[in-house]
Short mmCIF file of N, CA and C in Angstrom, two decimals:
data_model
loop_
_atom_site.label_atom_id
_atom_site.label_comp_id
_atom_site.label_asym_id
_atom_site.label_seq_id
_atom_site.Cartn_x
_atom_site.Cartn_y
_atom_site.Cartn_z
N UNK A 30 277.91 31.86 125.61
CA UNK A 30 277.35 32.27 124.54
C UNK A 30 276.50 30.95 124.74
N UNK A 31 276.65 30.04 124.78
CA UNK A 31 275.70 28.77 124.75
C UNK A 31 274.67 28.66 125.27
N UNK A 32 274.94 29.48 126.72
CA UNK A 32 273.55 29.37 127.76
C UNK A 32 272.46 30.23 127.10
N UNK A 33 272.93 31.62 126.78
CA UNK A 33 271.98 32.58 125.97
C UNK A 33 271.17 31.95 124.67
N UNK A 34 271.85 30.94 124.05
CA UNK A 34 271.09 30.42 122.86
C UNK A 34 270.47 29.41 123.46
N UNK A 35 271.15 28.60 124.43
CA UNK A 35 269.58 27.49 125.33
C UNK A 35 268.55 28.28 125.57
N UNK A 36 268.97 29.44 126.24
CA UNK A 36 267.36 30.27 127.01
C UNK A 36 266.75 31.03 125.70
N UNK A 37 267.10 31.40 124.50
CA UNK A 37 266.56 32.05 123.41
C UNK A 37 265.51 30.51 123.21
N UNK A 38 266.33 29.35 122.62
CA UNK A 38 265.60 28.41 122.60
C UNK A 38 264.61 27.90 123.68
N UNK A 39 264.83 27.93 124.73
CA UNK A 39 263.62 27.80 125.65
C UNK A 39 262.54 28.43 125.23
N UNK A 40 262.70 30.09 125.40
CA UNK A 40 261.81 31.13 125.42
C UNK A 40 261.19 30.54 124.05
N UNK A 41 261.72 30.42 122.93
CA UNK A 41 260.95 29.92 121.63
C UNK A 41 259.89 28.81 121.99
N UNK A 42 260.69 27.66 122.54
CA UNK A 42 259.77 26.55 122.58
C UNK A 42 258.48 26.52 123.77
N UNK A 43 258.59 27.47 124.43
CA UNK A 43 257.92 27.87 125.28
C UNK A 43 256.80 28.61 124.89
N UNK A 44 256.95 29.38 124.10
CA UNK A 44 255.92 30.60 123.27
C UNK A 44 255.07 29.49 122.46
N UNK A 45 256.08 28.86 121.48
CA UNK A 45 255.07 28.01 120.86
C UNK A 45 253.97 26.95 121.47
N UNK A 46 254.57 26.53 122.50
CA UNK A 46 253.60 25.44 123.20
C UNK A 46 252.48 26.15 123.66
N UNK A 47 252.72 27.33 123.77
CA UNK A 47 251.44 28.01 124.39
C UNK A 47 249.93 28.01 123.13
N UNK A 48 251.09 28.05 121.79
CA UNK A 48 249.54 28.10 120.81
C UNK A 48 248.76 26.86 120.31
N UNK A 49 247.64 27.31 119.98
CA UNK A 49 246.47 26.07 120.20
C UNK A 49 246.65 25.21 119.19
N UNK A 50 246.17 24.05 119.52
CA UNK A 50 245.97 22.92 118.77
C UNK A 50 245.59 23.28 116.97
N UNK A 51 244.63 24.09 117.40
CA UNK A 51 244.32 24.59 115.72
C UNK A 51 245.29 25.18 115.11
N UNK A 52 246.15 26.02 115.51
CA UNK A 52 247.02 26.96 115.23
C UNK A 52 248.40 26.08 114.50
N UNK A 53 248.43 25.17 115.43
CA UNK A 53 249.39 24.24 114.81
C UNK A 53 248.97 23.34 113.87
N UNK A 54 248.05 23.05 113.47
CA UNK A 54 247.36 22.19 112.57
C UNK A 54 247.37 22.85 110.84
N UNK A 55 247.14 24.31 111.37
CA UNK A 55 247.04 24.89 110.04
C UNK A 55 248.53 25.40 109.47
N UNK A 56 249.25 26.16 110.68
CA UNK A 56 250.95 26.07 110.34
C UNK A 56 251.49 24.57 109.66
N UNK A 57 251.05 23.32 110.20
CA UNK A 57 251.45 22.22 109.97
C UNK A 57 251.14 21.95 108.16
N UNK A 58 249.98 22.09 108.10
CA UNK A 58 249.23 22.14 106.93
C UNK A 58 249.70 23.06 105.76
N UNK A 59 250.34 23.97 106.33
CA UNK A 59 250.86 25.61 105.03
C UNK A 59 252.23 24.52 104.65
N UNK A 60 252.78 23.84 105.36
CA UNK A 60 254.23 23.56 104.79
C UNK A 60 253.74 22.45 103.53
N UNK A 61 252.55 21.70 103.29
CA UNK A 61 252.32 21.64 102.04
C UNK A 61 251.88 22.56 100.70
N UNK A 62 251.78 23.27 101.15
CA UNK A 62 251.58 24.60 100.11
C UNK A 62 252.71 25.09 99.73
N UNK A 63 253.87 25.07 100.68
CA UNK A 63 255.08 25.97 100.23
C UNK A 63 255.61 24.64 99.93
N UNK A 64 255.59 23.00 99.71
CA UNK A 64 256.33 22.08 99.02
C UNK A 64 255.84 22.37 97.71
N UNK A 65 254.53 22.53 97.51
CA UNK A 65 253.87 22.55 96.15
C UNK A 65 254.56 23.65 95.17
N UNK A 66 254.73 24.77 96.12
CA UNK A 66 255.06 26.11 95.12
C UNK A 66 256.57 25.76 94.83
N UNK A 67 257.39 25.04 95.87
CA UNK A 67 258.77 24.94 95.62
C UNK A 67 259.03 24.19 94.46
N UNK A 68 258.30 23.15 94.12
CA UNK A 68 258.39 22.16 92.74
C UNK A 68 257.89 23.40 91.69
N UNK A 69 256.49 23.58 91.91
CA UNK A 69 256.19 24.46 90.46
C UNK A 69 257.16 25.29 90.34
N UNK A 70 257.77 26.01 91.14
CA UNK A 70 259.25 27.12 90.94
C UNK A 70 259.66 26.57 89.60
N UNK A 71 260.28 25.35 89.77
CA UNK A 71 261.20 24.70 88.86
C UNK A 71 260.35 24.35 87.64
N UNK A 72 258.94 24.58 87.34
CA UNK A 72 258.43 24.42 85.82
C UNK A 72 258.73 26.36 85.59
N UNK A 73 258.75 26.91 86.26
CA UNK A 73 258.32 28.26 85.53
C UNK A 73 259.24 28.22 84.72
N UNK A 74 258.86 29.10 83.34
CA UNK A 74 259.60 29.83 82.17
C UNK A 74 260.66 30.91 82.64
N UNK A 75 261.40 31.07 83.43
CA UNK A 75 262.32 31.81 84.10
C UNK A 75 263.85 31.51 83.86
N UNK A 76 264.95 32.14 84.32
CA UNK A 76 266.14 31.72 84.41
C UNK A 76 266.13 30.69 85.57
N UNK A 77 267.39 29.66 85.08
CA UNK A 77 267.78 28.71 86.43
C UNK A 77 268.05 29.11 87.44
N UNK A 78 268.73 30.41 87.43
CA UNK A 78 269.09 31.05 88.59
C UNK A 78 268.12 31.47 89.61
N UNK A 79 267.10 32.48 88.89
CA UNK A 79 265.93 32.55 89.73
C UNK A 79 265.22 31.33 90.25
N UNK A 80 265.07 30.21 89.43
CA UNK A 80 264.55 29.22 89.87
C UNK A 80 264.80 28.40 91.02
N UNK A 81 266.16 28.36 90.81
CA UNK A 81 267.29 28.01 92.33
C UNK A 81 266.92 28.96 93.06
N UNK A 82 267.00 30.03 93.26
CA UNK A 82 266.41 31.04 94.49
C UNK A 82 265.04 30.65 94.83
N UNK A 83 264.04 30.85 93.71
CA UNK A 83 262.76 30.50 94.64
C UNK A 83 262.45 29.05 95.25
N UNK A 84 262.94 28.42 94.37
CA UNK A 84 263.04 26.89 95.23
C UNK A 84 263.53 26.74 96.81
N UNK A 85 264.67 27.30 96.71
CA UNK A 85 265.20 27.13 97.98
C UNK A 85 264.25 28.26 98.91
N UNK A 86 263.93 29.46 98.60
CA UNK A 86 263.01 29.95 99.47
C UNK A 86 262.07 29.20 99.95
N UNK A 87 260.83 28.75 99.10
CA UNK A 87 259.68 27.87 99.16
C UNK A 87 260.24 26.45 100.03
N UNK A 88 261.22 25.97 99.61
CA UNK A 88 261.46 24.41 100.17
C UNK A 88 261.83 25.01 101.80
N UNK A 89 262.62 26.18 102.13
CA UNK A 89 262.67 26.30 103.43
C UNK A 89 261.95 26.65 103.87
N UNK A 90 260.91 27.66 103.34
CA UNK A 90 259.65 27.63 104.65
C UNK A 90 258.78 26.59 104.43
N UNK A 91 258.89 25.48 103.60
CA UNK A 91 258.09 24.09 103.87
C UNK A 91 258.95 23.41 105.06
N UNK A 92 259.91 23.40 105.41
CA UNK A 92 260.85 22.76 106.48
C UNK A 92 260.69 23.92 107.31
N UNK A 93 260.59 25.40 107.37
CA UNK A 93 260.36 25.70 108.72
C UNK A 93 258.77 25.56 109.46
N UNK A 94 257.98 25.81 108.31
CA UNK A 94 256.52 25.33 108.58
C UNK A 94 256.66 24.13 109.08
N UNK A 95 256.90 22.91 108.71
CA UNK A 95 256.76 21.54 108.92
C UNK A 95 256.82 21.32 110.61
N UNK A 96 258.11 21.96 110.67
CA UNK A 96 258.90 21.95 112.38
C UNK A 96 258.41 22.76 113.09
N UNK A 97 257.96 23.66 112.53
CA UNK A 97 257.09 24.88 113.63
C UNK A 97 255.73 24.21 113.97
N UNK A 98 255.00 23.62 113.12
CA UNK A 98 253.82 23.14 113.28
C UNK A 98 253.98 21.87 114.05
N UNK A 99 254.84 21.21 113.86
CA UNK A 99 255.43 19.77 114.97
C UNK A 99 255.42 20.32 116.11
N UNK A 100 256.08 21.35 116.10
CA UNK A 100 256.68 22.08 117.59
C UNK A 100 255.11 22.67 118.28
N UNK A 101 254.78 22.94 117.68
CA UNK A 101 253.41 23.79 118.25
C UNK A 101 252.38 22.73 118.81
N UNK A 102 252.23 21.45 118.09
CA UNK A 102 251.77 20.43 118.22
C UNK A 102 252.18 19.53 119.44
N UNK A 103 252.91 19.50 119.31
CA UNK A 103 253.72 18.53 120.25
C UNK A 103 253.70 16.97 119.94
N UNK A 104 254.03 16.09 121.01
CA UNK A 104 253.66 14.73 120.85
C UNK A 104 252.38 14.60 120.68
N UNK A 105 251.40 15.09 122.23
CA UNK A 105 250.02 14.64 122.06
C UNK A 105 249.54 15.33 120.68
N UNK A 106 249.73 16.18 120.65
CA UNK A 106 249.15 16.99 119.39
C UNK A 106 249.19 16.13 117.89
N UNK A 107 250.27 15.76 118.30
CA UNK A 107 250.72 14.78 116.85
C UNK A 107 249.69 13.30 116.95
N UNK A 108 249.44 12.74 118.32
CA UNK A 108 248.66 11.77 118.35
C UNK A 108 247.06 12.00 118.17
N UNK A 109 246.91 12.83 118.39
CA UNK A 109 245.45 13.31 118.19
C UNK A 109 245.23 13.56 116.99
N UNK A 110 246.21 14.36 116.13
CA UNK A 110 245.89 14.80 114.39
C UNK A 110 245.88 12.93 114.06
N UNK A 111 246.75 11.89 114.32
CA UNK A 111 246.98 10.74 113.94
C UNK A 111 245.44 10.05 114.02
N UNK A 112 244.99 10.10 115.24
CA UNK A 112 243.65 9.71 115.60
C UNK A 112 242.31 9.99 114.71
N UNK A 113 242.58 11.76 114.64
CA UNK A 113 241.60 12.28 113.46
C UNK A 113 241.58 11.50 112.05
N UNK A 114 242.75 11.14 111.60
CA UNK A 114 242.75 10.51 110.28
C UNK A 114 242.37 9.30 110.64
N UNK A 115 242.77 8.31 111.56
CA UNK A 115 242.54 6.96 111.22
C UNK A 115 240.94 6.97 111.86
N UNK A 116 240.38 7.84 112.24
CA UNK A 116 238.98 7.81 112.61
C UNK A 116 238.24 8.08 111.07
N UNK A 117 238.63 8.92 110.28
CA UNK A 117 238.22 9.41 109.21
C UNK A 117 238.15 8.30 108.16
N UNK A 118 239.57 7.65 108.09
CA UNK A 118 239.53 6.43 107.08
C UNK A 118 238.77 5.31 107.39
N UNK A 119 238.45 5.30 108.63
CA UNK A 119 237.80 3.84 109.58
C UNK A 119 236.29 4.25 108.98
N UNK A 120 235.82 5.50 108.76
CA UNK A 120 234.35 5.86 108.55
C UNK A 120 234.09 5.42 106.83
N UNK A 121 235.22 5.79 105.92
CA UNK A 121 235.04 5.38 104.90
C UNK A 121 234.60 4.07 104.35
N UNK A 122 235.31 3.07 104.97
CA UNK A 122 235.35 1.75 104.93
C UNK A 122 233.96 1.21 105.40
#
């Protein structure tokens, strides 16, 4: 049982690593949208139970897209992304 789960996880990891840097950035940045939606859902004038359900769904989507984006980017992609942000902030000064 453990071996089949490990194989499935390896297949997923291999599939995600084949996706482009741009796709990783888009997926990673979409997590901010889902974080915002999860907290906006708390301000809606609906029942407490429904607010909790919406918060759980959107927060789960935020975490899923965050970790999926990081898996697509990988260590080198994260370094590249940080380098892009550092370069932009250096231009502003």
